[in-house]
Phi, psi and omega in degrees: 000297179097163179245167178299322180296320177295319176300313182303325178296336181272349179280144178306140186305321183288351179250356186298316180299317180299313181297319179296315179295321179294320176302311179300315180301312183294318179296320179294337180258027170084010179274154178250135181262128176241128178247135174222159173251143179228177179306318184276002181124210182283149167238118182245122182241147175240123180256136177295137180293327184281327185243344185064016176268149181292133178257322187208141167237140165266128184242130180267127177232161176301326181284349179131178182285140178233153176254121173260111181262126176267093190265072183301337183253017184305328180293347184266352183219057178302326179301321178292316181300328178296338183269354181299151176302148183305320180298321179291316179300315181297320178295319179296317180297326181277348180299152181299144174289154176282117182292331178291315181290326182275353178079017181256002180210157182215060178276115183297339180278343182283130180270001178091157182260212186235138171251127182207164177249133177220128183053039176078002181246140180271134179237149174232094189247151177298136183296335183280339183234353184301314185233064176258101192245123177295139175289134177195166179302320181289321188272334191301319181293328178289323177300315180299312181298322178302311182292325175300317179296316180297322181275348181070035179244000000 
């Protein structure tokens, strides 16, 4: 199973403080932390206390730790999405479209993706890849703001 401290040891050293502070922030705002181990390392999920739906996963990749944000309310704060770093915006734009929203797929297990506006353009993206953001000095403050918006704090 593993502990949060063991997971933290697998995070790049320059991102450990951020991950630790984000963990504290999420726990203080009613989220529950779930740790699992997978082939690629730890999978750490945060579930919203009010809905029990996943808000964030930390995903381990060879390229480094990434934050997968489940932004159920992304359509409500396009102005914020416009401020994301260009690399993050480009990655989001390239993410697969949601087949359920575009009407090209009908997987009954799929809960659907997100429709949102960014830079004046409407997107319909898959919830699993829309907001998969690498941790970095440039991105970390945006990840935090993103989660604040989702939690309404």
